[in-house]
Amino acid sequence: MAHAGDAPQPQLTLSDFKSESLRGAAGFIRVGQTRAGQWWLLDARNRAFFSRGVGSVNRSGRGGGRSARPGPYTLAVDQLHGTEDPQKFVGSVLRRLRAWHANTLGAWTTSEFFDRGMFYTEILEFRKIAPETTIKLGGAMLPDVFNPAWVEACDQWASALCLPRRESRELIGYFTDNELGWAQAGAAVPASGKGAARPAPLTLLQICLSLEPSFPAYHAAWEFALAAHGGELDALAQAWELDLPNKEALRQLTRSDVAVTSPGYARDQERFTREFARRYFTVCSTAIRRYDPQHLVLGCRFAGPPPPAVVAECLHPLVDVISVNEGREPLTSWLDEGNDAAGMPVLLSEFSWTRESFTRRLAAGERQAGLTTVERMLAQGRAAFERAAIHPAVVGYAWPRWADAAEDQPPFGSGLVHIDDGEAREHTELFSDLNARAATLRATAVHASSSSPK
């Protein structure tokens, strides 16, 4: 069974891996670290591979997978492949992906593509399964992890989605969510539409303390905060350098978008975030492993560099791989710093050169002589993908979208095919070349490193 077209595979055996680093069940896809320090995925036969994925592979052409509404791409697919036999479209897509040396179906791929000779991932989106339990305030977009209703919903959802997949030899693992808003200091709140992101003024502990009392997180946050200060509101107010005659006073600050930023508050905020994250990853991991103990838990697809207090709890055995949607150029130092701190393998769960950082207009002093915007985008994209392929922590990447969004304008579209299902050659030629060389680049990099003088 071929997974990677004619792309060469690394010559590694199980004996090359540190036995204590292996995560996952034998006979299924695992992840492990070699004695030379590189992380690799291993298939059911213990063959090492580097994941080269494409996300949102579905008939709608949109993210959202099973819940995505039909769109303009759907009409093109219906006209080209008909509607009587869905497998005609599926077969066409898989042939193209293999020709481009992709070997993995990313998040929001629909199930008709699963177990067809290609690795795949599944995204569960636990936050969305009980909307009434979602915390939406300031920069927070999180489930109320203290709410028993959410915990129970996670269990039921995992039973429905994970149990049918537990024997699959091609499933890499499960993403728990996508780009949760952790409301941490220094983070940014994604803007609606195409506006710029703005700094997040409010952080998680203050947000939870300001929720309506119907949220269990409100009561948990107050219990947590007061316990650190002898149970006295006056002592808490003094430590946080605030005038707090009552709990309502803090809610009024939050409603006015006034952030608490004192050092005393920052210490409690960091501790509360860790407790919140620990509960989140524990609930998600427990639900998944109850119904499918064979496959990897791939984390929550962080929107850029993971917040330190959150990634401190996003660790094995609760999480096997840290997943990050990272599209910036150059591949920044957070990868080195984060891996040094956590010792975790990293999956770049969304990674492409169509992001703004690759295509923005340069100032006069930045211009690269002789390069058009497209040429610069592709040159920077090649360099970023090659750096990702050789980074010891990275186990794979995934192009975010199979098809362009309706508003995209080629050659700066986000998909590997256009709305009419025509190939986006401005992307696929380079993407195919990088995919074909990724494993060799990675294997060569570790050999060169181990051969260099100490």
CSV table of C-alpha atoms in Angstrom, one decimal:
chain,number,residue,atom,x,y,z
A,1,MET,CA,0.0,0.0,0.0
A,2,ALA,CA,1.6,3.3,-1.2
A,3,HIS,CA,1.2,6.5,0.8
A,4,ALA,CA,3.7,8.9,-0.7
A,5,GLY,CA,3.8,8.3,-4.5
A,6,ASP,CA,7.3,7.9,-5.6
A,7,ALA,CA,8.8,10.2,-2.9
A,8,PRO,CA,11.8,8.4,-1.3
A,9,GLN,CA,11.4,7.2,2.3
A,10,PRO,CA,14.1,7.6,5.0
A,11,GLN,CA,16.1,4.4,5.8
A,12,LEU,CA,15.3,4.2,9.4
A,13,THR,CA,14.4,1.1,11.5
A,14,LEU,CA,12.8,0.9,14.9
A,15,SER,CA,16.2,0.3,16.4
A,16,ASP,CA,17.1,3.9,15.4
A,17,PHE,CA,14.5,5.3,17.8
A,18,LYS,CA,14.7,5.8,21.6
A,19,SER,CA,12.2,3.2,22.9
A,20,GLU,CA,11.1,5.5,25.7
A,21,SER,CA,10.1,8.2,23.2
A,22,LEU,CA,7.6,6.1,21.2
A,23,ARG,CA,4.0,7.3,21.5
A,24,GLY,CA,1.0,5.4,20.2
A,25,ALA,CA,0.1,1.7,19.8
A,26,ALA,CA,2.2,-0.8,17.9
A,27,GLY,CA,0.6,-1.8,14.7
A,28,PHE,CA,-0.8,1.8,14.3
A,29,ILE,CA,0.8,5.1,13.5
A,30,ARG,CA,3.2,6.2,16.1
A,31,VAL,CA,5.6,9.1,16.8
A,32,GLY,CA,9.1,8.8,18.1
A,33,GLN,CA,12.5,10.4,18.5
A,34,THR,CA,15.6,9.0,16.9
A,35,ARG,CA,18.8,8.7,18.9
A,36,ALA,CA,20.1,11.5,16.7
A,37,GLY,CA,17.3,13.8,18.1
A,38,GLN,CA,14.8,13.9,15.2
A,39,TRP,CA,11.1,13.2,15.6
A,40,TRP,CA,9.4,11.1,13.0
A,41,LEU,CA,6.1,9.5,12.4
A,42,LEU,CA,6.1,5.8,12.0
A,43,ASP,CA,3.4,3.8,10.0
A,44,ALA,CA,1.8,0.6,11.1
A,45,ARG,CA,4.8,-1.3,9.8
A,46,ASN,CA,7.3,0.9,11.7
A,47,ARG,CA,8.5,2.7,8.6
A,48,ALA,CA,9.4,6.3,9.3
A,49,PHE,CA,7.7,9.0,7.3
A,50,PHE,CA,7.3,12.8,7.2
A,51,SER,CA,3.7,14.0,6.8
A,52,ARG,CA,3.0,16.1,3.8
A,53,GLY,CA,-0.6,17.0,4.0
A,54,VAL,CA,-3.5,19.0,2.4
A,55,GLY,CA,-6.4,20.2,4.5
A,56,SER,CA,-10.1,20.8,3.7
A,57,VAL,CA,-10.3,18.1,1.1
A,58,ASN,CA,-14.0,17.8,0.5
A,59,ARG,CA,-16.7,18.5,-2.1
A,60,SER,CA,-17.6,21.9,-0.7
A,61,GLY,CA,-14.0,23.1,-1.0
A,62,ARG,CA,-14.3,24.8,2.4
A,63,GLY,CA,-12.9,24.4,5.8
A,64,GLY,CA,-15.4,22.9,8.3
A,65,GLY,CA,-15.5,19.5,6.7
A,66,ARG,CA,-18.6,17.6,7.7
A,67,SER,CA,-20.5,20.8,8.4
A,68,ALA,CA,-19.4,22.9,5.5
A,69,ARG,CA,-22.1,24.2,3.2
A,70,PRO,CA,-21.9,23.6,-0.6
A,71,GLY,CA,-20.3,26.4,-2.5
A,72,PRO,CA,-19.1,27.5,-6.0
A,73,TYR,CA,-16.6,24.7,-6.0
A,74,THR,CA,-19.3,22.1,-5.4
A,75,LEU,CA,-21.1,23.3,-8.6
A,76,ALA,CA,-17.9,22.8,-10.6
A,77,VAL,CA,-17.3,19.3,-9.1
A,78,ASP,CA,-20.9,18.3,-9.9
A,79,GLN,CA,-20.5,19.4,-13.5
A,80,LEU,CA,-17.2,17.7,-14.0
A,81,HIS,CA,-17.8,14.4,-12.1
A,82,GLY,CA,-21.5,14.1,-11.8
A,83,THR,CA,-23.5,13.4,-8.6
A,84,GLU,CA,-24.5,9.8,-9.0
A,85,ASP,CA,-21.1,8.3,-8.0
A,86,PRO,CA,-19.2,10.3,-5.4
A,87,GLN,CA,-16.2,8.0,-5.7
A,88,LYS,CA,-15.4,9.5,-9.1
A,89,PHE,CA,-14.5,12.8,-7.4
A,90,VAL,CA,-12.7,11.1,-4.6
A,91,GLY,CA,-10.6,9.0,-7.0
A,92,SER,CA,-9.7,12.1,-9.0
A,93,VAL,CA,-8.6,14.1,-5.9
A,94,LEU,CA,-6.5,11.2,-4.5
A,95,ARG,CA,-4.7,10.7,-7.9
A,96,ARG,CA,-3.8,14.4,-8.0
A,97,LEU,CA,-2.6,14.4,-4.4
A,98,ARG,CA,-0.4,11.4,-5.0
A,99,ALA,CA,1.0,13.0,-8.2
A,100,TRP,CA,2.0,16.0,-6.0
A,101,HIS,CA,3.7,13.7,-3.5
A,102,ALA,CA,1.3,14.5,-0.7
A,103,ASN,CA,0.7,11.6,1.7
A,104,THR,CA,-1.7,13.0,4.3
A,105,LEU,CA,-5.3,14.3,4.3
A,106,GLY,CA,-5.5,17.2,6.7
A,107,ALA,CA,-8.2,18.6,9.0
A,108,TRP,CA,-11.7,19.0,7.6
A,109,THR,CA,-11.3,16.3,5.0
A,110,THR,CA,-14.6,14.4,4.8
A,111,SER,CA,-14.8,10.7,5.6
A,112,GLU,CA,-15.3,9.4,2.0
A,113,PHE,CA,-11.6,10.0,1.5
A,114,PHE,CA,-10.5,8.0,4.6
A,115,ASP,CA,-8.9,4.6,4.4
A,116,ARG,CA,-8.2,4.9,0.7
A,117,GLY,CA,-4.4,4.4,0.9
A,118,MET,CA,-3.4,7.8,2.3
A,119,PHE,CA,-2.7,8.9,5.8
A,120,TYR,CA,-5.3,11.2,7.3
A,121,THR,CA,-6.2,13.2,10.4
A,122,GLU,CA,-9.5,14.0,12.0
A,123,ILE,CA,-10.6,17.1,13.8
A,124,LEU,CA,-13.1,16.8,16.6
A,125,GLU,CA,-13.8,20.4,17.6
A,126,PHE,CA,-14.8,19.7,21.1
A,127,ARG,CA,-15.5,23.4,21.8
A,128,LYS,CA,-18.4,23.5,19.5
A,129,ILE,CA,-20.3,20.4,20.7
A,130,ALA,CA,-22.1,22.2,23.5
A,131,PRO,CA,-22.4,25.9,22.4
A,132,GLU,CA,-24.1,27.0,25.6
A,133,THR,CA,-20.9,26.1,27.5
A,134,THR,CA,-18.6,28.3,25.4
A,135,ILE,CA,-16.8,31.2,27.0
A,136,LYS,CA,-16.8,34.1,24.5
A,137,LEU,CA,-15.5,37.3,26.1
A,138,GLY,CA,-12.5,39.5,25.3
A,139,GLY,CA,-9.9,37.3,23.7
A,140,ALA,CA,-11.3,34.1,25.1
A,141,MET,CA,-13.0,31.4,22.9
A,142,LEU,CA,-12.9,28.3,25.0
A,143,PRO,CA,-15.2,25.6,26.4
A,144,ASP,CA,-16.1,26.0,30.0
A,145,VAL,CA,-13.9,23.1,31.2
A,146,PHE,CA,-15.5,23.2,34.7
A,147,ASN,CA,-19.0,22.5,33.3
A,148,PRO,CA,-20.0,18.8,33.7
A,149,ALA,CA,-22.3,19.2,30.7
A,150,TRP,CA,-19.3,19.9,28.4
A,151,VAL,CA,-17.4,17.0,29.9
A,152,GLU,CA,-20.3,14.7,29.2
A,153,ALA,CA,-20.8,16.1,25.7
A,154,CYS,CA,-17.1,15.4,24.9
A,155,ASP,CA,-17.5,11.8,25.9
A,156,GLN,CA,-20.5,11.3,23.7
A,157,TRP,CA,-18.9,13.1,20.8
A,158,ALA,CA,-15.7,11.0,21.1
A,159,SER,CA,-17.8,7.8,21.1
A,160,ALA,CA,-19.5,8.9,17.9
A,161,LEU,CA,-16.4,9.9,16.0
A,162,CYS,CA,-13.5,8.0,17.5
A,163,LEU,CA,-15.0,4.5,18.0
A,164,PRO,CA,-15.5,3.9,14.3
A,165,ARG,CA,-11.9,4.9,13.5
A,166,ARG,CA,-10.1,2.9,16.2
A,167,GLU,CA,-8.9,0.1,13.9
A,168,SER,CA,-7.8,2.3,11.1
A,169,ARG,CA,-4.1,1.8,10.1
A,170,GLU,CA,-4.0,5.1,8.1
A,171,LEU,CA,-5.4,7.5,10.8
A,172,ILE,CA,-2.5,9.5,12.3
A,173,GLY,CA,-4.6,11.0,15.1
A,174,TYR,CA,-7.1,13.5,16.3
A,175,PHE,CA,-7.0,17.3,16.6
A,176,THR,CA,-9.1,18.3,19.6
A,177,ASP,CA,-10.0,21.9,18.3
A,178,ASN,CA,-8.9,24.6,16.0
A,179,GLU,CA,-7.4,28.0,17.1
A,180,LEU,CA,-8.9,28.4,20.5
A,181,GLY,CA,-8.7,31.8,22.0
A,182,TRP,CA,-6.7,31.4,25.2
A,183,ALA,CA,-6.7,35.1,26.1
A,184,GLN,CA,-3.1,35.4,27.2
A,185,ALA,CA,-1.1,38.6,27.7
A,186,GLY,CA,0.6,39.7,24.5
A,187,ALA,CA,-1.7,37.6,22.3
A,188,ALA,CA,-3.8,39.1,19.6
A,189,VAL,CA,-7.5,38.9,19.1
A,190,PRO,CA,-8.2,37.9,15.4
A,191,ALA,CA,-10.1,40.6,13.7
A,192,SER,CA,-13.3,40.0,11.8
A,193,GLY,CA,-13.1,40.3,8.0
A,194,LYS,CA,-9.8,41.5,6.7
A,195,GLY,CA,-9.0,44.0,9.4
A,196,ALA,CA,-5.8,43.8,11.4
A,197,ALA,CA,-5.7,41.8,14.6
A,198,ARG,CA,-5.7,43.9,17.8
A,199,PRO,CA,-3.9,43.3,21.1
A,200,ALA,CA,-5.9,41.3,23.6
A,201,PRO,CA,-6.4,43.5,26.7
A,202,LEU,CA,-8.1,41.0,28.9
A,203,THR,CA,-6.7,37.7,30.1
A,204,LEU,CA,-8.3,34.4,31.0
A,205,LEU,CA,-8.6,34.7,34.8
A,206,GLN,CA,-10.1,38.2,34.6
A,207,ILE,CA,-12.5,37.0,31.9
A,208,CYS,CA,-13.7,34.0,33.9
A,209,LEU,CA,-14.1,36.1,37.0
A,210,SER,CA,-16.4,38.4,35.0
A,211,LEU,CA,-18.7,35.8,33.5
A,212,GLU,CA,-22.3,35.4,34.5
A,213,PRO,CA,-22.8,33.1,37.5
A,214,SER,CA,-24.5,30.6,35.3
A,215,PHE,CA,-21.0,29.6,34.1
A,216,PRO,CA,-19.2,27.1,36.4
A,217,ALA,CA,-16.0,28.7,35.3
A,218,TYR,CA,-17.1,31.9,37.1
A,219,HIS,CA,-17.3,30.1,40.4
A,220,ALA,CA,-14.1,28.1,39.8
A,221,ALA,CA,-12.2,31.2,39.0
A,222,TRP,CA,-13.3,33.1,42.2
A,223,GLU,CA,-12.6,30.0,44.3
A,224,PHE,CA,-9.2,29.7,42.8
A,225,ALA,CA,-8.3,33.4,43.1
A,226,LEU,CA,-9.5,33.8,46.7
A,227,ALA,CA,-7.8,30.6,47.8
A,228,ALA,CA,-4.5,32.1,46.9
A,229,HIS,CA,-5.1,35.1,49.2
A,230,GLY,CA,-6.6,33.5,52.4
A,231,GLY,CA,-10.1,33.6,51.1
A,232,GLU,CA,-10.3,37.4,51.6
A,233,LEU,CA,-11.3,39.8,48.8
A,234,ASP,CA,-9.4,42.6,50.5
A,235,ALA,CA,-6.2,40.6,50.4
A,236,LEU,CA,-6.7,39.8,46.8
A,237,ALA,CA,-7.4,43.4,45.9
A,238,GLN,CA,-4.2,44.5,47.7
A,239,ALA,CA,-2.1,41.8,45.9
A,240,TRP,CA,-3.6,42.8,42.5
A,241,GLU,CA,-3.3,46.6,43.3
A,242,LEU,CA,-7.0,47.2,42.8
A,243,ASP,CA,-9.9,48.9,44.5
A,244,LEU,CA,-12.4,45.9,44.8
A,245,PRO,CA,-15.2,46.6,47.2
A,246,ASN,CA,-17.0,43.6,45.7
A,247,LYS,CA,-16.9,41.1,42.9
A,248,GLU,CA,-19.1,43.2,40.7
A,249,ALA,CA,-16.4,45.9,40.6
A,250,LEU,CA,-14.2,43.6,38.7
A,251,ARG,CA,-16.9,42.8,36.2
A,252,GLN,CA,-17.3,46.5,35.6
A,253,LEU,CA,-13.6,46.9,34.8
A,254,THR,CA,-13.9,44.0,32.3
A,255,ARG,CA,-17.0,45.5,30.7
A,256,SER,CA,-15.0,48.8,30.3
A,257,ASP,CA,-12.1,46.8,28.7
A,258,VAL,CA,-9.8,47.7,31.5
A,259,ALA,CA,-7.2,45.0,32.0
A,260,VAL,CA,-5.7,44.0,35.3
A,261,THR,CA,-2.0,43.9,34.7
A,262,SER,CA,-0.2,44.0,38.1
A,263,PRO,CA,2.6,41.5,38.9
A,264,GLY,CA,0.4,39.9,41.6
A,265,TYR,CA,-2.4,39.3,39.1
A,266,ALA,CA,0.0,38.1,36.5
A,267,ARG,CA,1.2,35.3,38.8
A,268,ASP,CA,-2.3,34.2,39.6
A,269,GLN,CA,-3.3,34.4,35.9
A,270,GLU,CA,-0.5,32.1,34.9
A,271,ARG,CA,-1.4,29.6,37.5
A,272,PHE,CA,-5.1,29.7,36.6
A,273,THR,CA,-4.3,29.3,32.9
A,274,ARG,CA,-2.3,26.2,33.6
A,275,GLU,CA,-5.1,24.8,35.6
A,276,PHE,CA,-7.6,25.6,32.9
A,277,ALA,CA,-5.4,24.1,30.2
A,278,ARG,CA,-4.7,21.0,32.3
A,279,ARG,CA,-8.4,20.4,32.6
A,280,TYR,CA,-9.0,21.0,28.9
A,281,PHE,CA,-6.4,18.6,27.7
A,282,THR,CA,-7.3,16.0,30.4
A,283,VAL,CA,-11.0,16.0,29.4
A,284,CYS,CA,-10.2,15.8,25.6
A,285,SER,CA,-7.5,13.1,25.9
A,286,THR,CA,-9.6,11.0,28.3
A,287,ALA,CA,-12.6,11.1,26.0
A,288,ILE,CA,-10.5,10.2,22.9
A,289,ARG,CA,-8.5,7.4,24.6
A,290,ARG,CA,-11.6,5.8,26.1
A,291,TYR,CA,-13.0,5.0,22.6
A,292,ASP,CA,-9.7,4.9,20.6
A,293,PRO,CA,-6.6,4.2,22.6
A,294,GLN,CA,-4.6,3.3,19.5
A,295,HIS,CA,-4.2,6.7,17.8
A,296,LEU,CA,-2.3,9.9,18.6
A,297,VAL,CA,-3.7,13.0,20.2
A,298,LEU,CA,-2.6,15.9,18.1
A,299,GLY,CA,-3.6,18.8,20.3
A,300,CYS,CA,-5.7,21.9,19.6
A,301,ARG,CA,-4.1,23.5,16.5
A,302,PHE,CA,-2.7,26.6,18.1
A,303,ALA,CA,-3.0,29.9,16.1
A,304,GLY,CA,0.7,30.7,15.9
A,305,PRO,CA,3.2,30.3,18.8
A,306,PRO,CA,1.5,28.4,21.7
A,307,PRO,CA,1.1,30.5,24.9
A,308,PRO,CA,3.7,29.4,27.4
A,309,ALA,CA,1.2,28.7,30.2
A,310,VAL,CA,-0.9,26.6,27.9
A,311,VAL,CA,1.9,24.7,26.2
A,312,ALA,CA,3.2,23.8,29.7
A,313,GLU,CA,0.2,21.5,30.0
A,314,CYS,CA,0.0,20.4,26.4
A,315,LEU,CA,2.4,17.6,27.1
A,316,HIS,CA,2.6,13.8,26.8
A,317,PRO,CA,0.8,11.7,27.9
A,318,LEU,CA,-2.2,14.0,27.5
A,319,VAL,CA,-1.0,15.2,24.1
A,320,ASP,CA,1.3,13.3,21.8
A,321,VAL,CA,2.1,16.1,19.2
A,322,ILE,CA,1.8,19.8,19.4
A,323,SER,CA,0.0,21.2,16.4
A,324,VAL,CA,0.4,24.8,15.2
A,325,ASN,CA,-1.1,26.7,12.3
A,326,GLU,CA,1.9,28.7,11.4
A,327,GLY,CA,2.2,30.8,8.3
A,328,ARG,CA,4.8,33.4,9.0
A,329,GLU,CA,8.0,34.0,7.2
A,330,PRO,CA,10.7,33.4,8.3
A,331,LEU,CA,10.0,30.3,10.4
A,332,THR,CA,10.6,32.1,13.7
A,333,SER,CA,12.5,31.1,16.8
A,334,TRP,CA,9.4,30.1,18.7
A,335,LEU,CA,9.9,26.6,17.2
A,336,ASP,CA,13.3,26.2,18.7
A,337,GLU,CA,12.4,27.8,22.0
A,338,GLY,CA,9.1,25.9,22.3
A,339,ASN,CA,10.6,22.5,21.6
A,340,ASP,CA,13.5,23.1,24.0
A,341,ALA,CA,10.9,23.9,26.7
A,342,ALA,CA,8.5,21.1,26.0
A,343,GLY,CA,10.5,18.4,24.3
A,344,MET,CA,7.5,17.7,22.0
A,345,PRO,CA,7.2,16.9,18.3
A,346,VAL,CA,5.5,19.6,16.3
A,347,LEU,CA,3.0,19.3,13.4
A,348,LEU,CA,2.6,22.4,11.3
A,349,SER,CA,-1.1,21.8,10.8
A,350,GLU,CA,-1.5,24.8,8.5
A,351,PHE,CA,1.5,25.9,6.5
A,352,SER,CA,1.6,27.7,3.2
A,353,TRP,CA,3.2,30.6,1.3
A,354,THR,CA,-0.2,32.3,0.6
A,355,ARG,CA,-0.3,34.1,3.9
A,356,GLU,CA,0.1,37.9,4.1
A,357,SER,CA,3.6,37.7,5.4
A,358,PHE,CA,4.7,36.1,2.1
A,359,THR,CA,2.7,38.3,-0.3
A,360,ARG,CA,2.6,41.7,1.4
A,361,ARG,CA,3.9,44.7,-0.6
A,362,LEU,CA,7.5,45.6,0.4
A,363,ALA,CA,8.7,49.0,1.3
A,364,ALA,CA,11.1,50.6,-1.1
A,365,GLY,CA,14.2,49.7,1.0
A,366,GLU,CA,13.0,46.0,1.3
A,367,ARG,CA,12.7,45.3,-2.4
A,368,GLN,CA,14.5,42.4,-3.9
A,369,ALA,CA,15.9,43.4,-7.2
A,370,GLY,CA,14.4,41.6,-10.2
A,371,LEU,CA,11.7,39.6,-8.3
A,372,THR,CA,8.0,40.0,-8.8
A,373,THR,CA,5.6,39.5,-5.9
A,374,VAL,CA,4.8,36.0,-7.1
A,375,GLU,CA,8.5,35.1,-7.5
A,376,ARG,CA,9.3,36.4,-4.0
A,377,MET,CA,6.3,34.5,-2.5
A,378,LEU,CA,7.6,31.3,-4.0
A,379,ALA,CA,11.2,31.9,-3.1
A,380,GLN,CA,10.3,32.6,0.5
A,381,GLY,CA,7.9,29.7,0.5
A,382,ARG,CA,10.6,27.3,-0.7
A,383,ALA,CA,13.0,28.4,2.0
A,384,ALA,CA,10.3,28.2,4.8
A,385,PHE,CA,9.2,24.7,3.8
A,386,GLU,CA,12.8,23.5,3.5
A,387,ARG,CA,13.6,24.8,7.0
A,388,ALA,CA,10.5,23.1,8.3
A,389,ALA,CA,11.5,19.8,6.7
A,390,ILE,CA,14.9,19.7,8.5
A,391,HIS,CA,13.8,21.0,11.9
A,392,PRO,CA,14.3,18.1,14.4
A,393,ALA,CA,10.9,18.7,16.1
A,394,VAL,CA,8.7,19.0,13.0
A,395,VAL,CA,7.0,15.8,11.9
A,396,GLY,CA,5.0,17.2,9.0
A,397,TYR,CA,3.1,20.1,7.5
A,398,ALA,CA,-0.2,20.6,5.8
A,399,TRP,CA,-1.3,23.0,3.1
A,400,PRO,CA,-4.4,24.6,4.6
A,401,ARG,CA,-6.9,24.3,1.7
A,402,TRP,CA,-7.6,22.0,-1.2
A,403,ALA,CA,-9.6,24.5,-3.2
A,404,ASP,CA,-9.5,28.3,-3.5
A,405,ALA,CA,-11.9,30.4,-1.4
A,406,ALA,CA,-14.6,32.1,-3.4
A,407,GLU,CA,-13.0,35.5,-3.0
A,408,ASP,CA,-9.5,34.4,-3.9
A,409,GLN,CA,-7.7,35.9,-6.9
A,410,PRO,CA,-5.1,33.7,-8.5
A,411,PRO,CA,-2.1,33.6,-8.5
A,412,PHE,CA,-2.6,34.4,-4.8
A,413,GLY,CA,-5.3,31.9,-4.1
A,414,SER,CA,-5.2,29.7,-1.1
A,415,GLY,CA,-6.0,26.4,-2.7
A,416,LEU,CA,-4.1,23.9,-4.8
A,417,VAL,CA,-7.0,23.9,-7.2
A,418,HIS,CA,-9.1,26.8,-8.4
A,419,ILE,CA,-12.9,27.2,-8.1
A,420,ASP,CA,-13.3,25.5,-11.5
A,421,ASP,CA,-11.3,22.5,-10.2
A,422,GLY,CA,-8.4,23.5,-12.5
A,423,GLU,CA,-4.9,22.9,-11.0
A,424,ALA,CA,-3.3,26.0,-9.4
A,425,ARG,CA,0.1,25.4,-11.0
A,426,GLU,CA,1.6,28.5,-9.4
A,427,HIS,CA,1.5,26.4,-6.2
A,428,THR,CA,1.4,22.8,-7.1
A,429,GLU,CA,4.7,22.7,-9.1
A,430,LEU,CA,6.7,23.9,-6.1
A,431,PHE,CA,4.5,22.1,-3.6
A,432,SER,CA,5.1,18.8,-5.4
A,433,ASP,CA,8.9,19.4,-5.6
A,434,LEU,CA,9.1,20.2,-1.9
A,435,ASN,CA,7.0,17.1,-1.0
A,436,ALA,CA,9.2,14.8,-3.1
A,437,ARG,CA,12.4,16.1,-1.4
A,438,ALA,CA,11.2,16.6,2.2
A,439,ALA,CA,12.1,13.2,3.7
A,440,THR,CA,15.5,13.2,1.9
A,441,LEU,CA,16.2,16.8,3.1
A,442,ARG,CA,15.4,15.7,6.6
A,443,ALA,CA,17.5,12.5,6.5
A,444,THR,CA,20.4,14.4,5.0
A,445,ALA,CA,20.2,17.1,7.6
A,446,VAL,CA,20.6,14.7,10.5
A,447,HIS,CA,23.4,12.8,8.8
A,448,ALA,CA,25.3,16.1,8.1
A,449,SER,CA,24.7,17.1,11.8
A,450,SER,CA,26.0,13.8,13.2
A,451,SER,CA,29.0,13.9,10.9
A,452,SER,CA,30.1,17.4,11.7
A,453,PRO,CA,33.1,18.0,14.0
A,454,LYS,CA,32.1,18.5,17.7
